[in-house]
Amino acid sequence: MSEVFSFAVEARAGVARRGRLATAHGEIATPAFMPVGTAATVKAMTPETVADTGAEIVLANTYHLMLRPGPERIHRLGGLHRFMNWPGPILTDSGGFQVMSLAELRQIDTDGVTFKSHIDGSRHRLTPERCMEIQCLLDADITMVLDECTPFPAAEDEVARSMRLSLDWAGRCREAFEARPGYGLFGIVQGGVHPDLRAESAQGLIEIGFDGYAIGGLAVGEGQETTFRVLDTTLPALPADRPRYLMGVGKPADIVGAVRRGVDMFDCVLPTRSGRTGQAFTRNGAVNIRNARHGEDPRPLDADCRCPACRDFGRAYLHHLVRAGEILGAMLLTWHNLTYYQDLMAALRAAIVEDGIEAFCADFEARQAEGDIPPL
Amino acid sequence: MSEVFSFAVEARAGVARRGRLATAHGEIATPAFMPVGTAATVKAMTPETVADTGAEIVLANTYHLMLRPGPERIHRLGGLHRFMNWPGPILTDSGGFQVMSLAELRQIDTDGVTFKSHIDGSRHRLTPERCMEIQCLLDADITMVLDECTPFPAAEDEVARSMRLSLDWAGRCREAFEARPGYGLFGIVQGGVHPDLRAESAQGLIEIGFDGYAIGGLAVGEGQETTFRVLDTTLPALPADRPRYLMGVGKPADIVGAVRRGVDMFDCVLPTRSGRTGQAFTRNGAVNIRNARHGEDPRPLDADCRCPACRDFGRAYLHHLVRAGEILGAMLLTWHNLTYYQDLMAALRAAIVEDGIEAFCADFEARQAEGDIPPL
């Protein structure tokens, strides 16, 4: 538990950083991967097992929680930490992305966005001010500004308009954010794949001043090469003493490449969602456990993994569970994937401290090619 | 681990018994409740958490496992214990009930039953001999004879014909069963709600000779009063030194009443299936956690329960999970229900030892009436 929200870089390897983020509900070693707990639960996991994987912070979803069960209710129940029994740090996204991808009949104006719930069709409004209020009610350690998620692809002038609206909202969020010891507010750099727009966004956010800076609007279909190119031009423009969070990323190879470029924080549904469909990430590449060739294989999914799925069961059993649609299949593969992601982050942190990040990346790439399906 | 399959009655209270059953894979305190692990998994639970609830034996399903992944495959993988990582005793049902309730185009002849898989329409045949072979391949500590499950209601002559066919099959099962140290074979008393047919079935099975005796064909819609009446006439006809297993039962009140009448073993999908639909069993009666009145209730589901659902979360959170269709809701409510059932069995065992079974039953009935829905 920290009385101040702070970030310290403890080691560097090239531009990659090993850091420590302190929040009201505890510290996080970075680079960090945040499991996604959309509806105040990391799907198919208990909070205890999420912590067992090595996760120190989880992400929860403003959009989903504002619709059900509602931020005022969660506040009355003592906040999100108590509600979901996760005593550690929580980051909440702003809901901007989900309004664009899930809600019906959304109408954006310069003041905010009106939309219909995808659950029951009820009408809702999200403004920068209400977004700050909701995340405060949820008691998020890290609050994200409300932004407009620009579709990809989009014409450059549309990307510019959208980025400038997000910048305006970021200023209003900063104003509305209720400062509390140990709680922080992150800005979100937008600007699509255009270096000048990304630079304008970063500069504008820095002038407003945030506790951390996220890169939004990537991993939306532009391809890994483009993602990395945007990172290469955007990250140097951000303050070196603040955490950098690449939103919604990603595949293991995306994370490795982004850490090497100086990103500190990640979130992605991939390990959890893939776990529910039989896709596993292993030290030797991606595995589709539904594949018939695993049906009689007694070996563990990943011989070097410490998770219960690998420690207690063989591939044949996991194959059976997934084929039979058993909940335990989703539980075990999610557990494995999250463990794999956390072990990957721990290995990256160690490689930075030992200045072995280049060797790590080369070894990682060679091993991934061994998987039975192309990297997801 | 026991070299002989044995049962010892250690205490009595009226006709209720506190016993100990020894099998090749460990001992079981009776009266015992066996969680149902249909497809080699107790749904939404890991084997470790099943054991944490206090369960010492699980039930697996011959019908489901013969269709997928197949008994020969499970045998090649080292048997069911290793496959599903349950080192303790396992009872497998014979598949007779599922052939009747799930399979398509089933055709019974005096030699066996032919049916189509409900999964892929493939054709299968189950005879008493094949049924014994399958359960041996699965490595079940307790094997059940193949019986024909008589529909309820049915004309008495139909019930008699069916019971006598089952008796014939029971003899063939006894012949085909491969005796191994620590492994046992149970006969199944049939005969519907007719005392004379039940008596004929019991007498026939005793003449064949089994390691334990099950009561089949109850809890199929005849009502609790009738179930208890059949038990009252059937149980005294069974050998006092052999375990008695009431198949597919039941609600907590059914179990309490049956233990009081001298039953030693139970299995039922109720705690697991109800857990996946938001129904919870508590010391104060049944609770439907979906009910709006739990939406903002911070109290535990059952204040006297030791399970994680009750220890770590409030009703409001469980309500939210179930309403949102989250897997964690199914996991936590299943965990709770199985814990409740095991604690009920432990309390019944203690009441027998202390000769307090009548007081226990009175207290149990008074508390159950407090639930927010009628007992399930």
mmCIF file of N, CA and C in Angstrom, chain B residues 5-10 12 17 19-21 30 186 206 210-213 235-244 262 264:
data_model
loop_
_atom_site.group_PDB
_atom_site.id
_atom_site.type_symbol
_atom_site.label_atom_id
_atom_site.label_comp_id
_atom_site.label_asym_id
_atom_site.label_seq_id
_atom_site.Cartn_x
_atom_site.Cartn_y
_atom_site.Cartn_z
ATOM 1 N N PHE B 5 -11.360 -55.370 -0.418
ATOM 2 C CA PHE B 5 -12.536 -54.512 -0.443
ATOM 3 C C PHE B 5 -13.352 -54.891 0.784
ATOM 4 N N SER B 6 -13.535 -53.939 1.701
ATOM 5 C CA SER B 6 -14.212 -54.303 2.946
ATOM 6 C C SER B 6 -15.078 -53.165 3.465
ATOM 7 N N PHE B 7 -16.051 -53.526 4.256
ATOM 8 C CA PHE B 7 -16.949 -52.541 4.859
ATOM 9 C C PHE B 7 -17.146 -52.905 6.319
ATOM 10 N N ALA B 8 -16.995 -51.913 7.199
ATOM 11 C CA ALA B 8 -17.192 -52.151 8.628
ATOM 12 C C ALA B 8 -18.128 -51.106 9.187
ATOM 13 N N VAL B 9 -19.139 -51.549 9.923
ATOM 14 C CA VAL B 9 -20.034 -50.613 10.620
ATOM 15 C C VAL B 9 -19.400 -50.305 11.972
ATOM 16 N N GLU B 10 -19.145 -49.012 12.217
ATOM 17 C CA GLU B 10 -18.416 -48.620 13.427
ATOM 18 C C GLU B 10 -19.319 -48.070 14.508
ATOM 19 N N ARG B 12 -23.842 -47.210 15.409
ATOM 20 C CA ARG B 12 -25.239 -47.260 14.974
ATOM 21 C C ARG B 12 -26.068 -46.290 15.801
ATOM 22 N N ARG B 17 -26.289 -46.019 10.195
ATOM 23 C CA ARG B 17 -24.972 -46.604 10.445
ATOM 24 C C ARG B 17 -23.856 -45.629 10.099
ATOM 25 N N GLY B 19 -20.069 -46.003 9.012
ATOM 26 C CA GLY B 19 -19.222 -47.097 8.571
ATOM 27 C C GLY B 19 -17.942 -46.642 7.913
ATOM 28 N N ARG B 20 -17.165 -47.632 7.481
ATOM 29 C CA ARG B 20 -15.908 -47.361 6.795
ATOM 30 C C ARG B 20 -15.745 -48.380 5.674
ATOM 31 N N LEU B 21 -15.597 -47.847 4.456
ATOM 32 C CA LEU B 21 -15.461 -48.704 3.281
ATOM 33 C C LEU B 21 -14.021 -48.601 2.796
ATOM 34 N N THR B 30 -18.580 -43.526 5.839
ATOM 35 C CA THR B 30 -19.989 -43.510 5.435
ATOM 36 C C THR B 30 -20.864 -43.126 6.624
ATOM 37 N N PHE B 186 -21.147 -54.032 -7.082
ATOM 38 C CA PHE B 186 -22.421 -53.806 -6.405
ATOM 39 C C PHE B 186 -23.585 -54.285 -7.281
ATOM 40 N N ILE B 206 -28.865 -61.209 -3.376
ATOM 41 C CA ILE B 206 -28.129 -61.774 -2.237
ATOM 42 C C ILE B 206 -27.656 -63.193 -2.560
ATOM 43 N N PHE B 210 -22.982 -59.990 -3.641
ATOM 44 C CA PHE B 210 -22.262 -58.791 -4.074
ATOM 45 C C PHE B 210 -21.520 -58.148 -2.899
ATOM 46 N N ASP B 211 -20.606 -57.236 -3.250
ATOM 47 C CA ASP B 211 -19.827 -56.525 -2.224
ATOM 48 C C ASP B 211 -20.605 -55.359 -1.624
ATOM 49 N N GLY B 212 -21.684 -54.972 -2.289
ATOM 50 C CA GLY B 212 -22.539 -53.908 -1.801
ATOM 51 C C GLY B 212 -23.841 -53.958 -2.576
ATOM 52 N N TYR B 213 -24.867 -53.293 -2.057
ATOM 53 C CA TYR B 213 -26.187 -53.349 -2.675
ATOM 54 C C TYR B 213 -26.737 -51.945 -2.883
ATOM 55 N N LEU B 235 -34.603 -52.016 2.770
ATOM 56 C CA LEU B 235 -33.308 -52.028 3.468
ATOM 57 C C LEU B 235 -33.167 -53.188 4.458
ATOM 58 N N PRO B 236 -34.219 -53.525 5.242
ATOM 59 C CA PRO B 236 -34.069 -54.636 6.194
ATOM 60 C C PRO B 236 -33.770 -55.968 5.516
ATOM 61 N N ALA B 237 -34.100 -56.077 4.217
ATOM 62 C CA ALA B 237 -33.855 -57.334 3.507
ATOM 63 C C ALA B 237 -32.408 -57.479 3.056
ATOM 64 N N LEU B 238 -31.625 -56.388 3.158
ATOM 65 C CA LEU B 238 -30.241 -56.423 2.665
ATOM 66 C C LEU B 238 -29.277 -56.805 3.781
ATOM 67 N N PRO B 239 -28.148 -57.433 3.440
ATOM 68 C CA PRO B 239 -27.180 -57.853 4.456
ATOM 69 C C PRO B 239 -26.669 -56.651 5.254
ATOM 70 N N ALA B 240 -26.693 -56.773 6.575
ATOM 71 C CA ALA B 240 -26.314 -55.647 7.436
ATOM 72 C C ALA B 240 -24.833 -55.313 7.323
ATOM 73 N N ASP B 241 -24.049 -56.255 6.860
ATOM 74 C CA ASP B 241 -22.599 -56.034 6.824
ATOM 75 C C ASP B 241 -22.091 -55.567 5.460
ATOM 76 N N ARG B 242 -23.007 -55.159 4.600
ATOM 77 C CA ARG B 242 -22.585 -54.661 3.285
ATOM 78 C C ARG B 242 -23.094 -53.236 3.088
ATOM 79 N N PRO B 243 -22.332 -52.406 2.373
ATOM 80 C CA PRO B 243 -22.778 -51.028 2.150
ATOM 81 C C PRO B 243 -24.036 -50.972 1.284
ATOM 82 N N ARG B 244 -24.871 -49.965 1.559
ATOM 83 C CA ARG B 244 -26.131 -49.759 0.840
ATOM 84 C C ARG B 244 -26.091 -48.384 0.178
ATOM 85 N N GLY B 262 -30.906 -46.003 7.183
ATOM 86 C CA GLY B 262 -29.855 -47.003 7.055
ATOM 87 C C GLY B 262 -29.100 -47.028 5.743
ATOM 88 N N ASP B 264 -26.045 -45.915 3.236
ATOM 89 C CA ASP B 264 -24.646 -45.567 3.482
ATOM 90 C C ASP B 264 -24.016 -44.682 2.409
#
